[in-house]
XYZ file of C-alpha atoms in Angstrom:
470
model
C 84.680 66.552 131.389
C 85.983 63.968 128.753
C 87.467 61.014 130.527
C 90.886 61.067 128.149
C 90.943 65.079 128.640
C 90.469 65.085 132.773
C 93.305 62.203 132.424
C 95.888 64.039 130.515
C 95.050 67.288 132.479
C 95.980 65.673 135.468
C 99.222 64.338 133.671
C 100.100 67.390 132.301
C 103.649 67.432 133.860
C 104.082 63.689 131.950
C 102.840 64.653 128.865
C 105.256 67.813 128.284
C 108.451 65.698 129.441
C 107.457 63.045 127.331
C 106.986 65.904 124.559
C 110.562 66.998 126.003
C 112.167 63.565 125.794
C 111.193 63.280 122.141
C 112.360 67.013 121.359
C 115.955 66.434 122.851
C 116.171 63.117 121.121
C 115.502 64.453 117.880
C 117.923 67.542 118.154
C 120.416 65.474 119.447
C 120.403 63.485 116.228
C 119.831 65.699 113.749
C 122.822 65.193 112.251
C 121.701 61.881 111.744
C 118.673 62.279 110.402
C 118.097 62.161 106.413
C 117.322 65.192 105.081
C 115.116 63.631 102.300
C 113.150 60.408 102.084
C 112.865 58.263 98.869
C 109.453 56.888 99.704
C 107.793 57.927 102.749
C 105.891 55.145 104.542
C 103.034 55.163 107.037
C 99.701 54.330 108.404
C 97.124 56.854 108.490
C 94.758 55.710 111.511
C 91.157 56.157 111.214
C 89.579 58.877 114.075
C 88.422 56.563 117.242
C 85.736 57.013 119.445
C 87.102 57.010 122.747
C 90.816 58.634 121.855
C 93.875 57.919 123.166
C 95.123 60.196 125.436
C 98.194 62.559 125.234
C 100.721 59.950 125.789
C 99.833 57.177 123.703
C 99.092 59.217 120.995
C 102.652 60.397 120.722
C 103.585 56.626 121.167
C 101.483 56.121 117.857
C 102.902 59.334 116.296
C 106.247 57.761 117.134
C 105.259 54.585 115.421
C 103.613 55.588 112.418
C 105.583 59.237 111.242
C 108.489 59.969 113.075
C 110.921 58.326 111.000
C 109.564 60.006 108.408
C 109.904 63.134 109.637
C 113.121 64.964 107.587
C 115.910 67.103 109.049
C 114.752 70.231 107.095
C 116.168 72.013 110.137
C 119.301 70.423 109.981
C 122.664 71.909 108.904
C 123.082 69.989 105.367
C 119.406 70.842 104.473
C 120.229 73.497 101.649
C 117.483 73.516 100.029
C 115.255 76.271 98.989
C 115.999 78.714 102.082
C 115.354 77.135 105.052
C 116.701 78.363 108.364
C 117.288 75.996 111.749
C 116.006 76.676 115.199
C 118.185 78.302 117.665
C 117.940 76.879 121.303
C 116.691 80.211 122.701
C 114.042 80.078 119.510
C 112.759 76.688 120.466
C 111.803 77.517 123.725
C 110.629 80.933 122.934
C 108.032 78.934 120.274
C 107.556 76.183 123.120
C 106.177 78.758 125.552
C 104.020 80.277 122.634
C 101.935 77.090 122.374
C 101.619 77.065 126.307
C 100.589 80.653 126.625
C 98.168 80.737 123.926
C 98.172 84.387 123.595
C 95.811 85.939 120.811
C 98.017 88.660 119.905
C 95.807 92.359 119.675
C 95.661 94.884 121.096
C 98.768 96.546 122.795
C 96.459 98.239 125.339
C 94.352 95.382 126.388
C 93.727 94.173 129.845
C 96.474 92.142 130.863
C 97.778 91.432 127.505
C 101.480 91.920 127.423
C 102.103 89.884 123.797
C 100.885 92.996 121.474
C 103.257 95.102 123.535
C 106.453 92.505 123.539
C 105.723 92.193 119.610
C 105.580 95.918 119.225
C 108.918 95.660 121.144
C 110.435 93.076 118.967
C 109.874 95.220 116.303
C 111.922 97.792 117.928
C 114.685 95.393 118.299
C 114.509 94.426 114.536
C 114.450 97.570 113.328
C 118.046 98.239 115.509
C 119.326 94.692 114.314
C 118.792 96.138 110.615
C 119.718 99.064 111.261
C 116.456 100.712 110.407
C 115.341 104.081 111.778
C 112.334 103.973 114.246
C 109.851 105.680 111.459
C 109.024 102.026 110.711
C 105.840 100.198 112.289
C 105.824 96.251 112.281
C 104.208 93.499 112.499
C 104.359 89.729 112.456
C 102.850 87.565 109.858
C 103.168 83.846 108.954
C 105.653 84.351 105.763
C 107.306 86.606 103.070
C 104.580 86.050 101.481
C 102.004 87.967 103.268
C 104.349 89.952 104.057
C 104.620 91.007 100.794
C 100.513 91.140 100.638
C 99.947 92.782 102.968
C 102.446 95.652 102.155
C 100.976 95.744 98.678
C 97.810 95.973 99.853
C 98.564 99.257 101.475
C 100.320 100.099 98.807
C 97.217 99.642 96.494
C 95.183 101.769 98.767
C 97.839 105.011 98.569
C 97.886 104.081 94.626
C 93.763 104.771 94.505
C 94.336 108.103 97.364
C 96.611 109.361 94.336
C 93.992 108.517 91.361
C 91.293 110.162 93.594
C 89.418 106.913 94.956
C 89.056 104.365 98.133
C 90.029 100.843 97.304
C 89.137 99.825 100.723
C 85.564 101.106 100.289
C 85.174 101.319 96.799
C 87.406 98.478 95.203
C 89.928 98.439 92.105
C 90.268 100.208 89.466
C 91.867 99.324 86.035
C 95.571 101.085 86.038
C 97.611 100.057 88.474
C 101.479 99.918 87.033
C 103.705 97.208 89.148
C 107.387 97.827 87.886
C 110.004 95.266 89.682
C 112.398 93.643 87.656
C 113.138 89.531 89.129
C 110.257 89.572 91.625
C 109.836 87.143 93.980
C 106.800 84.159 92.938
C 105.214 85.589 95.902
C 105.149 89.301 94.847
C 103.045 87.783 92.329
C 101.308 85.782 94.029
C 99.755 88.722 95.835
C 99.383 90.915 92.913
C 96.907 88.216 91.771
C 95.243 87.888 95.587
C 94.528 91.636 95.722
C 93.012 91.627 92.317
C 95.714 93.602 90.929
C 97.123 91.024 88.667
C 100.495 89.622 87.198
C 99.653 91.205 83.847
C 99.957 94.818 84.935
C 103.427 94.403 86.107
C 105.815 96.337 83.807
C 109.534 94.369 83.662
C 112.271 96.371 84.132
C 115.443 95.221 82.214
C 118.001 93.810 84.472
C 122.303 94.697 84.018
C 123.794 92.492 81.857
C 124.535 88.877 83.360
C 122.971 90.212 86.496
C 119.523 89.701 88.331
C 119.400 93.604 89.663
C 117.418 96.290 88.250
C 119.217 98.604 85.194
C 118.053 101.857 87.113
C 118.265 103.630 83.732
C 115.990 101.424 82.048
C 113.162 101.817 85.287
C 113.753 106.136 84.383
C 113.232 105.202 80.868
C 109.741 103.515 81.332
C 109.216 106.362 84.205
C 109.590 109.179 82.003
C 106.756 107.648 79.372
C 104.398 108.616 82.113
C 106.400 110.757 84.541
C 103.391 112.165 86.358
C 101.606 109.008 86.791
C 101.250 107.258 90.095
C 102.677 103.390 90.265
C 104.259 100.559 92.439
C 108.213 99.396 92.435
C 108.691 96.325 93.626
C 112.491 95.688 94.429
C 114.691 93.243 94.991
C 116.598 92.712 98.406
C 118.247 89.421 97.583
C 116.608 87.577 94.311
C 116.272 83.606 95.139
C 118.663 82.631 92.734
C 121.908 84.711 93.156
C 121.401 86.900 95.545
C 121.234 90.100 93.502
C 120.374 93.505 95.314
C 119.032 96.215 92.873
C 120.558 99.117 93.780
C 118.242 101.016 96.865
C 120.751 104.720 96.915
C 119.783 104.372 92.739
C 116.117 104.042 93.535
C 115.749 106.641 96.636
C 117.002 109.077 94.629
C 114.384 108.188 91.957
C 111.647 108.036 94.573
C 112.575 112.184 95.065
C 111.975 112.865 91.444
C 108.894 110.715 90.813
C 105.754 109.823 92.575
C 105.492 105.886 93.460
C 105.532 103.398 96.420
C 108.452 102.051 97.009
C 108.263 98.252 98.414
C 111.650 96.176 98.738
C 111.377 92.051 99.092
C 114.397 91.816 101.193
C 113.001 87.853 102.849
C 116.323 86.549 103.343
C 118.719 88.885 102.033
C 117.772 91.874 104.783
C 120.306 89.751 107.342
C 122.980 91.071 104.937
C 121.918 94.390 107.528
C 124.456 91.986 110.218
C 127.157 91.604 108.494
C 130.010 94.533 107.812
C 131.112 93.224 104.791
C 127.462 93.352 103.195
C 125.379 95.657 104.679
C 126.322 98.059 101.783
C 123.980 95.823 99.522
C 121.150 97.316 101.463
C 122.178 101.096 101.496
C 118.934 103.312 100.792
C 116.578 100.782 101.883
C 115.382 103.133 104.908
C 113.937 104.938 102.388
C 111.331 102.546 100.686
C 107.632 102.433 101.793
C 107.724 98.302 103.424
C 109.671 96.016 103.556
C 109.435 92.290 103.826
C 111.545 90.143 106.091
C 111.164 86.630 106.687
C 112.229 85.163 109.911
C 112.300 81.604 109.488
C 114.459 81.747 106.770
C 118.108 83.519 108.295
C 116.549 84.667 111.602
C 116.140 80.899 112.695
C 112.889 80.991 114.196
C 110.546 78.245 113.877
C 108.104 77.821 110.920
C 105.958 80.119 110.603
C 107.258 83.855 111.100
C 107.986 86.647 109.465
C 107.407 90.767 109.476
C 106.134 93.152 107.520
C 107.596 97.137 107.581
C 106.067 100.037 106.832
C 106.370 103.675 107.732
C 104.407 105.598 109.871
C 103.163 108.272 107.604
C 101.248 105.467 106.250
C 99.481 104.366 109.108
C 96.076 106.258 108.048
C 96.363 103.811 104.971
C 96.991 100.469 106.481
C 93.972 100.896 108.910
C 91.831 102.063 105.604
C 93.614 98.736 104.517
C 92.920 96.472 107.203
C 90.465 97.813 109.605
C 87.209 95.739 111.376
C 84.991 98.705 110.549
C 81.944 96.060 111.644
C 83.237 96.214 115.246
C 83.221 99.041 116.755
C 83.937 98.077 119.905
C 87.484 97.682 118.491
C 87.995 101.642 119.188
C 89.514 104.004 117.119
C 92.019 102.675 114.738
C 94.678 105.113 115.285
C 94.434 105.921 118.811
C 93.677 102.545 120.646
C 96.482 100.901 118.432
C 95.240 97.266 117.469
C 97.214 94.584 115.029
C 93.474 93.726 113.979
C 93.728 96.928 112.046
C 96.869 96.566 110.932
C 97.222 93.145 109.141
C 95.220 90.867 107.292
C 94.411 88.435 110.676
C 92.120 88.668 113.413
C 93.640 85.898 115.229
C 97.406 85.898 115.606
C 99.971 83.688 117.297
C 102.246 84.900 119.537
C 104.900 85.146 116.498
C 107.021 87.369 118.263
C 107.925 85.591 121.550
C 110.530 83.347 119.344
C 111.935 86.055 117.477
C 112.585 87.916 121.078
C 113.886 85.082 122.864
C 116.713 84.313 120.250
C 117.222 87.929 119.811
C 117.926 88.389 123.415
C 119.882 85.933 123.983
C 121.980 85.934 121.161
C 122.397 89.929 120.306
C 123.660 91.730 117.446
C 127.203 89.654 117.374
C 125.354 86.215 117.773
C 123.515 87.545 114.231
C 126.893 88.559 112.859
C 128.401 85.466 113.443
C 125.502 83.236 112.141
C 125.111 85.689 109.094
C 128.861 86.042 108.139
C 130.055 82.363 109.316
C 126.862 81.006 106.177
C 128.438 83.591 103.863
C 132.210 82.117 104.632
C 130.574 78.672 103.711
C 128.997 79.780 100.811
C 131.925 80.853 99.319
C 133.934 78.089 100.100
C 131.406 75.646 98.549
C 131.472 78.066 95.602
C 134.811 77.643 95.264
C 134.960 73.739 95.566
C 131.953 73.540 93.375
C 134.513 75.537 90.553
C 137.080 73.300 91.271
C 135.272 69.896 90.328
C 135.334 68.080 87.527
C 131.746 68.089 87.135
C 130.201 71.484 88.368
C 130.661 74.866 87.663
C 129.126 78.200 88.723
C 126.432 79.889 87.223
C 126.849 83.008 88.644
C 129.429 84.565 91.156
C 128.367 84.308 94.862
C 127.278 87.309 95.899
C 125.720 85.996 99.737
C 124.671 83.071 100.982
C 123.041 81.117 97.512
C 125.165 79.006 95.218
C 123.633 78.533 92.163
C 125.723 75.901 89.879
C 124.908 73.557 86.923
C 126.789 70.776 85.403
C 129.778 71.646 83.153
C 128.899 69.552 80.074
C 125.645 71.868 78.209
C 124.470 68.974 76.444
C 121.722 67.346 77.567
C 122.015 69.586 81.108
C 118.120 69.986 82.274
C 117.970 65.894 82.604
C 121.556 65.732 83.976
C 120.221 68.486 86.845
C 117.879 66.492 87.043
C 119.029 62.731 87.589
C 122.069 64.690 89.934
C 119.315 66.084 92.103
C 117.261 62.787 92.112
C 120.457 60.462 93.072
C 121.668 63.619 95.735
C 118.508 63.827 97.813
C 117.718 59.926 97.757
C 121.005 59.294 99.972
C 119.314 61.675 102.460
C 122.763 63.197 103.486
C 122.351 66.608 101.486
C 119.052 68.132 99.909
C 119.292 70.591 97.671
C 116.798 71.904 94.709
C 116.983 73.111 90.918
C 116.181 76.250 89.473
C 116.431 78.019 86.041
C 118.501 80.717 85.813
C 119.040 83.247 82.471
C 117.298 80.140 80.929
C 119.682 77.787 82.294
C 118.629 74.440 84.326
C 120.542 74.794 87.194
C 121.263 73.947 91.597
C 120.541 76.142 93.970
C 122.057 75.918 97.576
C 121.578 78.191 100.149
C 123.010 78.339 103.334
C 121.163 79.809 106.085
C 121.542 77.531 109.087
C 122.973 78.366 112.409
C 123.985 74.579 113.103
C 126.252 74.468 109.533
C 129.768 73.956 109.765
C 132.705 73.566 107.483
C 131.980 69.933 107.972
C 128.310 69.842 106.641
C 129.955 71.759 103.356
C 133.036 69.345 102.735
C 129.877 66.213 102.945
C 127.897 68.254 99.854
C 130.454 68.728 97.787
C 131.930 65.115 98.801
C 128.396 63.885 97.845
C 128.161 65.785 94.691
C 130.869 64.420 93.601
C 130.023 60.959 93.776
C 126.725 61.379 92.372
C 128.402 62.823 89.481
C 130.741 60.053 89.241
C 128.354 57.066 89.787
C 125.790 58.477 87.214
C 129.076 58.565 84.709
C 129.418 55.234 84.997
C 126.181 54.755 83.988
């Protein structure tokens, strides 16, 4: 054995509370730490022959990155939609790393981690309040999440038209109506060969980002026999907008199409009484995407993907290893090989169990309804500046906002977000919305208090000022 590796394996025990002594270090001043960096600066050491061992390569990881290393996880980090860690989640993902479970087949020998994600799925399902004709599973991100629901969804598409995708590949035809889909909706449209130009755009309500319901029966009823795709919105990125799922189930018993709802961030309005309305119907579509590490706050990377039973046959067309057959059958010997895109999978779900055990439906409600609280509060401030003003009424947990003053208002974004995030106390991002150059901050962090949203507007404010003065 390697001399560094028979070391360290003998130090074990030092290694992980050095590890440990770093970790409660760095949560204990996360507060502290900026949430963006100007100029990152480092050495990147060449590969050396010997190695260094565990513990003095953390003391060179110390040396070299760690102050470089941003509070992304921390409670003023606001931009794009990026969740915290729970305690309960840390140690969950902690104990991933040290198991080192390949996560398969729920009947393997000795292999408990298939089963305990089959059971987390179970326990997201009730924290949605989702009936149990959903299967899951646990992927990396909403985004193949979303590909790998399409991707059964492309399959039933060519069972309607009369053909195998999985065996016999794509065909020219396939309609994708959504409305304000997600870039990574699109992203997999082009991935499965589908493409972005065979999505159909619905027309949204007026001064909204939902689906006009009408307008989808409109383009329906041009072809109301023919097969196709909706792609809905569960929470668009920019304001939160739910197109309306009772409005579309009702559709989906007139006309023939798979039904797929993006809900990444906005399916945690499920926890709160006040907003689980916005989802109403969605038991009814075909998958659903959820991402964890976004309001779940689970570590980077986790997420699920839904999808109902009846359409197990077509995710194992889908996604089966039909070059192994000592794999089993498909159906009966039930295997996450045949299920998602991976062969080898992390023990995703041990996080996502942990923190939902030990903080239950109520700790979910608070997190969920205590970011709302804030977001509406910011909104509010963000109205009462002299500077700001809101683009579009706060329907969750996003603000989007732009600068009062129209003229010139894409480079005024722009030097506001560029003097913001260089003081490393708040990061936020820009976005365009209805054609407008706006800022976008969500809130989505257990750790967040009224505190963290008095310092961003605080700091907003005197960005706004000092580039006045200008």
């Amino acid at each position: 054995m390697n001399r560094n590796l028979a070391n360290d394996n003998a130090q074990i025990e030092q290694i992980l509370d050095a590890a440990k002594r770093l970790s409660i270090s760095y949560l204990q001043r996360l507060d502290e730490r900026p949430v963006s960096i100007d100029q990152p600066s480092h050495h990147l050491p060449l590969l050396s022959k010997e190695g260094l061992g565990a513990i003095q390569t953390q003391q060179l990881f110390e040396k070299e990155f760690l102050h470089n290393i941003i509070a992304s996880s921390g409670p003023r980090y606001y931009g794009f939609v990026t969740g915290g860690t729970t305690p309960a989640a840390i140690a969950g993902d902690w104990l991933t790393s040290v198991f080192d479970q390949n996560t398969q087949n729920a009947k393997g020998n000795g292999d408990v981690s298939a089963m305990l994600e089959m059971h987390t799925v179970q326990l997201l399902l009730q924290l949605f309040g989702l009936p149990d004709v959903f299967m899951g599973a646990f992927v990396t991100g909403a985004t193949m999440s979303n590909f790998s629901a399409l991707a059964v969804a492309r399959q039933w598409f060519g069972k309607q038209k009369g053909y195998d995708v999985a065996l016999e590949g794509i065909q020219p035809g396939i309609k994708i109506y959504t409305s304000v889909p997600h870039s990574s909706s699109v992203k997999s449209l082009a991935m499965l060969g589908i493409g972005s130009k065979n999505i159909i755009s619905v027309p949204t309500l007026e001064d909204r980002e939902c689906m006009d319901v009408n307008a989808l029966k409109v383009l329906i009823e041009k072809t109301p026999d023919e097969p196709f795709i909706l792609i809905a919105s569960g929470g668009t990125v920019n304001t939160v907008d739910f197109d309306d799922m009772q409005e579309i189930a009702a559709l989906k018993k007139q006309y023939n199409f798979w039904w797929h709802v993006d809900a990444a961030f906005g399916g945690f309005a499920a926890c709160s009484d006040s907003r689980k309305h916005l989802l109403k119907g969605w038991e009814n579509a075909d998958s659903i995407t959820v991402d964890n590490h976004k309001w779940m706050n689970v570590p980077y990377d986790s997420a699920v993907v839904f999808t109902r039973k009846e359409h197990a046959i077509l995710q194992v067309q889908t996604f089966q290893n039909s070059n192994a057959p000592y794999l089993g059958n498909a159906l009966d010997d039930f295997n996450y090989l045949n299920y998602v895109p991976e062969n080898s999978r992390r023990f995703r779900a041990l996080p996502a169990w942990f923190t939902l055990m030990a903080y239950g439906e109520e700790g979910y409600k608070n997190i969920v309804e205590t970011n709302i609280e804030q977001a509406l509060i910011f909104g509010e401030l963000i109205n009462q500046s002299d500077g700001y003003t809101l683009a579009a009424p706060v329907r969750l947990n996003t603000v989007c906002f732009t600068v009062k003053e129209e003229k010139g208002r894409k480079e005024k974004i722009m030097a506001v977000l560029a003097e913001l995030n260089k003081r490393g106390k708040v990061f936020m991002t820009p976005t365009i919305y209805k054609g407008m150059s706006c800022i976008r901050a969500a809130f989505v962090n257990w750790r967040t208090t009224q505190e963290d949203v008095d310092i961003a507007v605080v700091e907003l404010n005197k960005v706004f000022d000092l580039l006045n003065t200008l």
